[in-house]
Amino acid sequence: MPRKTILPDARISPRYAGVCTFSRYPLIAHVAPENAPPDWAIYGVPFDAGVTYRPGARFGPRAIREESQYVKRYHVEHDLDLCDALSIADAGDSPVRPFDCEDNHKAQLEFAMAIGDPNLTRLFAVGGDHSIALANIRATWQRRGSPAGGLACIHFDSHLDTVDSTLGEKYSHASPFIRAIQAGYINPRRMLSIGIKGPLNTAKDLDFAREHGVEVVTYEDWSQRDGRARIDQFVRSLAASKAETYLTFDIDCVDPAFAPGTGTPSVGGFTSAEVLALLRGLAHHAGDRRGLDIVGADVVEVLPDRDVSGITALLAGHVIFEIMCLDALHRR
Amino acid sequence: MPRKTILPDARISPRYAGVCTFSRYPLIAHVAPENAPPDWAIYGVPFDAGVTYRPGARFGPRAIREESQYVKRYHVEHDLDLCDALSIADAGDSPVRPFDCEDNHKAQLEFAMAIGDPNLTRLFAVGGDHSIALANIRATWQRRGSPAGGLACIHFDSHLDTVDSTLGEKYSHASPFIRAIQAGYINPRRMLSIGIKGPLNTAKDLDFAREHGVEVVTYEDWSQRDGRARIDQFVRSLAASKAETYLTFDIDCVDPAFAPGTGTPSVGGFTSAEVLALLRGLAHHAGDRRGLDIVGADVVEVLPDRDVSGITALLAGHVIFEIMCLDALHRR
Amino acid sequence: MPRKTILPDARISPRYAGVCTFSRYPLIAHVAPENAPPDWAIYGVPFDAGVTYRPGARFGPRAIREESQYVKRYHVEHDLDLCDALSIADAGDSPVRPFDCEDNHKAQLEFAMAIGDPNLTRLFAVGGDHSIALANIRATWQRRGSPAGGLACIHFDSHLDTVDSTLGEKYSHASPFIRAIQAGYINPRRMLSIGIKGPLNTAKDLDFAREHGVEVVTYEDWSQRDGRARIDQFVRSLAASKAETYLTFDIDCVDPAFAPGTGTPSVGGFTSAEVLALLRGLAHHAGDRRGLDIVGADVVEVLPDRDVSGITALLAGHVIFEIMCLDALHRR
Amino acid sequence: MPRKTILPDARISPRYAGVCTFSRYPLIAHVAPENAPPDWAIYGVPFDAGVTYRPGARFGPRAIREESQYVKRYHVEHDLDLCDALSIADAGDSPVRPFDCEDNHKAQLEFAMAIGDPNLTRLFAVGGDHSIALANIRATWQRRGSPAGGLACIHFDSHLDTVDSTLGEKYSHASPFIRAIQAGYINPRRMLSIGIKGPLNTAKDLDFAREHGVEVVTYEDWSQRDGRARIDQFVRSLAASKAETYLTFDIDCVDPAFAPGTGTPSVGGFTSAEVLALLRGLAHHAGDRRGLDIVGADVVEVLPDRDVSGITALLAGHVIFEIMCLDALHRR
Amino acid sequence: MPRKTILPDARISPRYAGVCTFSRYPLIAHVAPENAPPDWAIYGVPFDAGVTYRPGARFGPRAIREESQYVKRYHVEHDLDLCDALSIADAGDSPVRPFDCEDNHKAQLEFAMAIGDPNLTRLFAVGGDHSIALANIRATWQRRGSPAGGLACIHFDSHLDTVDSTLGEKYSHASPFIRAIQAGYINPRRMLSIGIKGPLNTAKDLDFAREHGVEVVTYEDWSQRDGRARIDQFVRSLAASKAETYLTFDIDCVDPAFAPGTGTPSVGGFTSAEVLALLRGLAHHAGDRRGLDIVGADVVEVLPDRDVSGITALLAGHVIFEIMCLDALHRR
Amino acid sequence: MPRKTILPDARISPRYAGVCTFSRYPLIAHVAPENAPPDWAIYGVPFDAGVTYRPGARFGPRAIREESQYVKRYHVEHDLDLCDALSIADAGDSPVRPFDCEDNHKAQLEFAMAIGDPNLTRLFAVGGDHSIALANIRATWQRRGSPAGGLACIHFDSHLDTVDSTLGEKYSHASPFIRAIQAGYINPRRMLSIGIKGPLNTAKDLDFAREHGVEVVTYEDWSQRDGRARIDQFVRSLAASKAETYLTFDIDCVDPAFAPGTGTPSVGGFTSAEVLALLRGLAHHAGDRRGLDIVGADVVEVLPDRDVSGITALLAGHVIFEIMCLDALHRR
């Protein structure tokens, strides 16, 4: 029987009032028994020691909790009340190990594995830098029974994040997907990277993804060539296969005008409207129209100190909402 | 005989000099006799006690006066020199009643009714929050002879603003159009709401507009479906009917990247260029190509404290300019 | 037996992690039984409809919760570990009535009266604008048994806040102390206003305080004349009388360089160091050196949108800490 | 018979409403006959082509007009209602010649000479960079009858501004006082420079002032040595001589914490409170306690783009108020 | 034999480390002999005395050097490693004459003429305001042998910059192209102005360009009419003629959402992605697909004080990269 | 024979022009032979992985290079032209190891050891976070011959930085002085910590310093008690002993109003003027008035993302200047 999410009464506590949880969802300890365990647990990972340029994303969960107070519950396009469809909870923040990326990976993994019911509760990690995706992917994969082939993956980003190592570090924000693919958590032939853009250090940075069969749709593929059709084809095929899919969203896939608050901004990309439409499009494929089966997700790389008007964190809050709506639609 | 608007001589007083009036238009007391009474009077309403989230729009008129110093007079697309076509004046700011929304409505109404010549001078209100639209609509309606059917209305916004009451308050920025429709100032069947977007508190928030026949074109209708055609059809019909039309423009209809300085930002919307094209499009309909007869207007919800580079107020200044150009074209 | 405050383990959850409560104190619902009811309950009042100039202080509680993550527990000067001395809880935010100051007063009063144990739990309100002090003063007074003479009061501010009414509003942030004195909650002859500064609308603005016997020490009295001695004398006398004392702290008493984030800033005032020393001085008087008996308190007028580096909210967090230390010292 | 200054009724038009003039004083064209010609005319000079480092002070008059909306009229320390004592007007902005410093000097001089009644109306220039002081000094000197010995001068600044030329330019903001002294507008032996601080390009930068007998009190002289006594002595002597005195105030004499919005900030200086006390001290000398006879003044170097919270412009507004109070006291 | 550009080793010196040169290219004095003289020399012109509105672009070179640390070397769309294809150097900043636009023109010209080898080294000027384009155009023209017909020119801008004089100044940022055309440095019949937008002071502002045969494609021509085809046609023709072409890029051609840091922002323009695609399109024309022969270039009007998140300077850095890639493609 | 520092000619290259080195000092590779090896080498350490709260100080060297363009050469108080007294160079930035604090320590140490002439060139490290002080202290100690007793140390800070380990990390910014004392680089009985302030996690945080004999002068000791005398006594004794002294300056010892750009701000501290006077005071002790022999130094914890007006970096630039002046005075 479907569980729900109980929000504070806005007649008593307006959106600018109260202790901030993600989108005003209850703390996981406060979820009413009839709604427990939650369908989705959102947790922060205030970690940015994995960055190669500007740090500060450790304050991302806090900023997204704040700005997401203004994320409402009813999705007009989908005609869906998310809080009537799913039980969602804020599981707080993962412990972090700010002085060692690999240790942090382990601490986050242990925390994530213990959240809610591993069979029922899906994990939504909020960064922090992109290195934190790895533990959430791994935890999701393990909680789904460690499927041999790995999970499918939809990846929004300006960067491929498949660098083998940076200054000897193999767990930085440049490497989550090479690690996840090498460990078998993600099936590269079922991985789609959308929005890659900007100059690279070397042509070789494209090699790993191409050699392992990742479907790469650059921003220019999408805006100038056949990228839209390739995305449609990929998603249709994925939906048809009923593959369990992980969705990872680096906010820097959006143009810096829309997401100035990020650590490695890359000019010339999606508008907010375009990226929301892309996300909604993941629900509109395959014969039964049920879209993708999103079994885990993350939103990363929000850096509040560069987000002077808060619009990046506000967008991130809405992206979280859109992604969970995909699951609600799938279950419908 | 057409009256003109006399601007300061830029060879003497550059755009960064002098006491700021809207777009450097004269104070209404300074309008030369041959240009009096003005065709349009722009006045500020520094009121934001009607907001449901972030206040601060009371400083909107001041910021728009400042940034609009850089709004020039000749419209390239329309081949129109606005100041040669109309006499425009800055009528100063309305008195406000910051501790009571309904009292404020009355104070603004009284002020607006007394501006210029009620038969000749059209009213342009600059907010302030969207609650201030109501008094300007009502004043416009009364000055046009209180037409029984109400005025037609073009409404740019992310939100429908047809909530009946908020914490018991019926005159907040969530309610101007339910009030205006119920009072008969606006004819809902001749009202077009453009750019509605973002999640809602409940599906029921759409009911009032739909039940009363308001034409609602969401951002997604416009970008993904038949919204452009529906707008064209609506405007063509309106122009053909020669309906007196009020135009209300909430800056949050534009994406927060273009208008970060607003109190209830909603991600994923129009670019500035798109919204300017939409405004210009209101002039290009009907057989005689004279477009809509705009008899009153407002621009609202500019919140300077979130507008760190001033681009929101600058855009608002240009929107005011574009709207008055519509009237100049209509008179041509 | 003294109760304690249990903080999150910083080895697991660093100060940039986790859902933000004031200074990381537990939510009142989470206080362990042995520490319940708490000695102090801190609650936010996200209300700013009482302002006469720049609004936005409704976001003050949220910002102070954030910045106060970095307020530690051990006071070097007093050699006092506050969390070993008192049980402190975050009671969340009061319901607000943003469209009516007097209604808001009632809603806050009802909320405040219900917090913790009225005999044991003292109330610390965090604004919001200064109008919210009134309900906290009244609740404190009622919870202390509605003493006929009223409470003593230490008042830090640039403004006297004794205006009878503003545009007809008697519950604005210009009026809390005239209301509290008239209602008998505060004894004006035991009230000390410290740090008054800046030009006034009229010389008469000083009359109410003077006529009712409030001891007014302007910034200039303090910096140029006998203000320090007068404060010492007043506090010594108050401590000797064992008067129950309310402390109200408007952040604008500090110079805008130290507290830019406030709505009616007044140039030329205390440094942060000076105001912290003044607060600490309240503990060092009277024969038994136990200082004042602070039975209720507030910190108000933090406006985050003008606090670009967060230093105002950080200072507010420390002021809260200093004030509760006064009580801990008094109980020692 | 004393004339007054009529301000807008704050019950109708709050301080955040209306077209901004300096401190809400009337435009000179709007001064009522009984108050005309005004005792003081404040005018802006939106010019910054004279700077040697960061430009932007051309927007200073606009920002000071805005922030000075909150400068009230009654001075508590002096027990003086400025608007009851003097008729003050905003004379608008001078024309500027942004491409040539000397041309600008001439344009400003011509404008200044024509303001109000040269015998009755004193000139207060608001910069703009410090180069604009020269024309106001010259206009003041000429309007006082071009006294042979030159005016006395009180000069607040971090810099001496006596560089002969910069890249060949003799009218930059580094040179107003060498020009004024060489031309005889200022008597260097009756000139006091207060607050000089920071490293120099060369030891020789001190030579001109020393050789011409300017009394230089560096910040360190004031804070560490006999500077206070020297200021007292100088002012007492000046008051006794009844010398007509020009006051020039570069906002960078205040520490950047209090005045971040300036183009050549110099760390380690006065607090706002200290500088206000210094200004007030100019009224408290000589046997008849009438203080200095201030016959002209300027406040310069406010650069709004670096003044993110507006505190620099707010301070400038209060400095203008304090300076005019000196004249009101002198006339009393 | 092709020369290369040697960058710092990112394993030793990350992009946030080291003294900032444009995109980490070597200072011209440090270029290794085998790579000298460089193919391109980028130099800053920290000059903004030519502006008609907001100054501050003198800090543009510094900001672009900083933000361009993150501009990488391999262009994915062109499959081009710029640093393997060209030798590029940072030639430092031109001397400036901040008090006289014409003197500055001469100083910059002299500096530019002396850079590298006039036959081999092409000049890339980084503003500063648009007035600095003139000297770089002239130096480029002279170094190409002062061709009688003038250079071809691709001009990205919101403004035509063909005003004859402003307050008597003929070398301001409103006039570089009227000067360059009149002097014969640029052939107006081979000049294309892209992105013109916004209202004008007068309809006559369009006359010079039209009368001299400049191809003007306004933003609206491009977005609503045949502008794209006209650009294609013009570029194809230019490529076919093998004309030596100068490219001048005013950052304000991009919408203020993408480039808030500029002095005369004009709302409603290109996105970053659109403008990058336009630049790339210059390489894809003519039979041999070699695109335009860019012999000189500039990027101007970045104003850091309005660029709070640094995205304008970051975009400028990428525009510089894209323009030099055009030359690398042409040489391929 | 004394060596000098050659600065760019300000008549050609103003302070807003050119590639930024610290205070415009030459890059070490560009020092003229007669001035080589330099007396002081300033180098950046763009490292912030050692922080326990807000990161971002890795951008400190870049920001200080920028803002220090305005640090001039002649010290008025000391009557000293620093550039005539010492040869100073910018040695660029140290390589960093952002993913491991101990590795970074080694990389910085190796870099520092190789700078200039170890017997003649003194090292000035610019952070980055305070963890980078350790390698500079160690390198200084080794270059002075690894004196058995360790160096004397003057330490400005809000924090003692003697925490043994944080989450297992022994090389974080909380630990440089426990490491330096334990390793014998610093003699704790000749170490003076000035300006300690703010609450602590536990009373035990004071133990290490006290037990090892560090002289601790808290801000309150200095402002309220005998701290000034204790500093004088300590410095006089140190000067008399001719001890080689290291000076480490954490910008957070200054109040956040003066230094908002830092990662662990602590309210209620020194003004800029006070801290400059303290630094200058180090030169004025002992019989021969030669002050302390500063053999190495650092300035750390400038975090540009929180330094919106640049005043923190500007102050840091002046602190560097003041510290090198101490050495110049000592050599005089």
GROMACS .gro file of N, CA, C and O in nm, chain A residues 52-53 200-201, chain E residues 7-8 10 13-18 20 23-24 66 68-73, chain F residues 59 62:
model
  100
   52THR      N    1   3.942   1.907  -0.768
   52THR     CA    2   4.068   1.942  -0.834
   52THR      C    3   4.080   2.092  -0.858
   52THR      O    4   4.183   2.138  -0.907
   53TYR      N    5   3.975   2.167  -0.827
   53TYR     CA    6   3.983   2.310  -0.847
   53TYR      C    7   3.927   2.382  -0.724
   53TYR      O    8   3.990   2.383  -0.621
  200LEU      N    9   3.930   2.004  -2.300
  200LEU     CA   10   3.988   1.900  -2.215
  200LEU      C   11   4.139   1.920  -2.204
  200LEU      O   12   4.199   1.991  -2.285
  201ASN      N   13   4.197   1.852  -2.107
  201ASN     CA   14   4.343   1.856  -2.094
  201ASN      C   15   4.411   1.785  -2.210
  201ASN      O   16   4.520   1.821  -2.252
 1335LEU      N   17   5.280   2.443  -2.133
 1335LEU     CA   18   5.205   2.485  -2.014
 1335LEU      C   19   5.271   2.431  -1.888
 1335LEU      O   20   5.346   2.332  -1.895
 1336PRO      N   21   5.241   2.489  -1.773
 1336PRO     CA   22   5.292   2.431  -1.648
 1336PRO      C   23   5.241   2.289  -1.630
 1336PRO      O   24   5.130   2.256  -1.675
 1338ALA      N   25   5.050   2.028  -1.466
 1338ALA     CA   26   4.939   2.033  -1.371
 1338ALA      C   27   4.957   1.936  -1.256
 1338ALA      O   28   4.889   1.944  -1.154
 1341SER      N   29   5.176   2.200  -1.045
 1341SER     CA   30   5.113   2.329  -1.018
 1341SER      C   31   4.969   2.325  -1.066
 1341SER      O   32   4.941   2.343  -1.184
 1342PRO      N   33   4.875   2.301  -0.976
 1342PRO     CA   34   4.734   2.294  -1.018
 1342PRO      C   35   4.685   2.428  -1.072
 1342PRO      O   36   4.754   2.528  -1.060
 1343ARG      N   37   4.568   2.425  -1.126
 1343ARG     CA   38   4.513   2.544  -1.191
 1343ARG      C   39   4.485   2.659  -1.094
 1343ARG      O   40   4.459   2.770  -1.137
 1344TYR      N   41   4.485   2.630  -0.966
 1344TYR     CA   42   4.467   2.740  -0.870
 1344TYR      C   43   4.600   2.789  -0.817
 1344TYR      O   44   4.603   2.868  -0.723
 1345ALA      N   45   4.710   2.739  -0.874
 1345ALA     CA   46   4.842   2.777  -0.825
 1345ALA      C   47   4.917   2.861  -0.927
 1345ALA      O   48   4.894   2.852  -1.047
 1346GLY      N   49   5.009   2.939  -0.877
 1346GLY     CA   50   5.105   3.008  -0.962
 1346GLY      C   51   5.058   3.147  -1.004
 1346GLY      O   52   4.942   3.184  -0.993
 1348CYS      N   53   4.940   3.425  -1.239
 1348CYS     CA   54   4.840   3.405  -1.345
 1348CYS      C   55   4.879   3.473  -1.476
 1348CYS      O   56   4.884   3.596  -1.484
 1351SER      N   57   4.542   3.191  -1.954
 1351SER     CA   58   4.531   3.046  -1.977
 1351SER      C   59   4.659   2.970  -1.946
 1351SER      O   60   4.681   2.864  -2.002
 1352ARG      N   61   4.740   3.026  -1.860
 1352ARG     CA   62   4.867   2.962  -1.819
 1352ARG      C   63   4.971   2.959  -1.931
 1352ARG      O   64   5.072   2.888  -1.921
 1394GLU      N   65   4.294   3.543  -1.434
 1394GLU     CA   66   4.258   3.453  -1.322
 1394GLU      C   67   4.162   3.342  -1.365
 1394GLU      O   68   4.188   3.224  -1.345
 1396SER      N   69   4.081   3.238  -1.653
 1396SER     CA   70   4.124   3.156  -1.767
 1396SER      C   71   4.224   3.048  -1.725
 1396SER      O   72   4.263   2.966  -1.807
 1397GLN      N   73   4.262   3.046  -1.598
 1397GLN     CA   74   4.342   2.932  -1.551
 1397GLN      C   75   4.270   2.802  -1.578
 1397GLN      O   76   4.331   2.697  -1.587
 1398TYR      N   77   4.139   2.809  -1.587
 1398TYR     CA   78   4.062   2.686  -1.605
 1398TYR      C   79   4.026   2.658  -1.752
 1398TYR      O   80   3.946   2.571  -1.781
 1399VAL      N   81   4.084   2.732  -1.844
 1399VAL     CA   82   4.063   2.704  -1.987
 1399VAL      C   83   4.162   2.596  -2.030
 1399VAL      O   84   4.284   2.619  -2.028
 1400LYS      N   85   4.113   2.482  -2.067
 1400LYS     CA   86   4.202   2.371  -2.106
 1400LYS      C   87   4.241   2.382  -2.253
 1400LYS      O   88   4.203   2.477  -2.321
 1401ARG      N   89   4.316   2.291  -2.305
 1401ARG     CA   90   4.383   2.309  -2.435
 1401ARG      C   91   4.322   2.230  -2.550
 1401ARG      O   92   4.341   2.265  -2.666
 1719PHE      N   93   4.292   2.967  -0.271
 1719PHE     CA   94   4.293   3.083  -0.360
 1719PHE      C   95   4.351   3.209  -0.292
 1719PHE      O   96   4.349   3.316  -0.350
 1722ARG      N   97   4.663   3.386  -0.474
 1722ARG     CA   98   4.619   3.461  -0.592
 1722ARG      C   99   4.554   3.594  -0.552
 1722ARG      O  100   4.583   3.698  -0.610
   0.00000   0.00000   0.00000
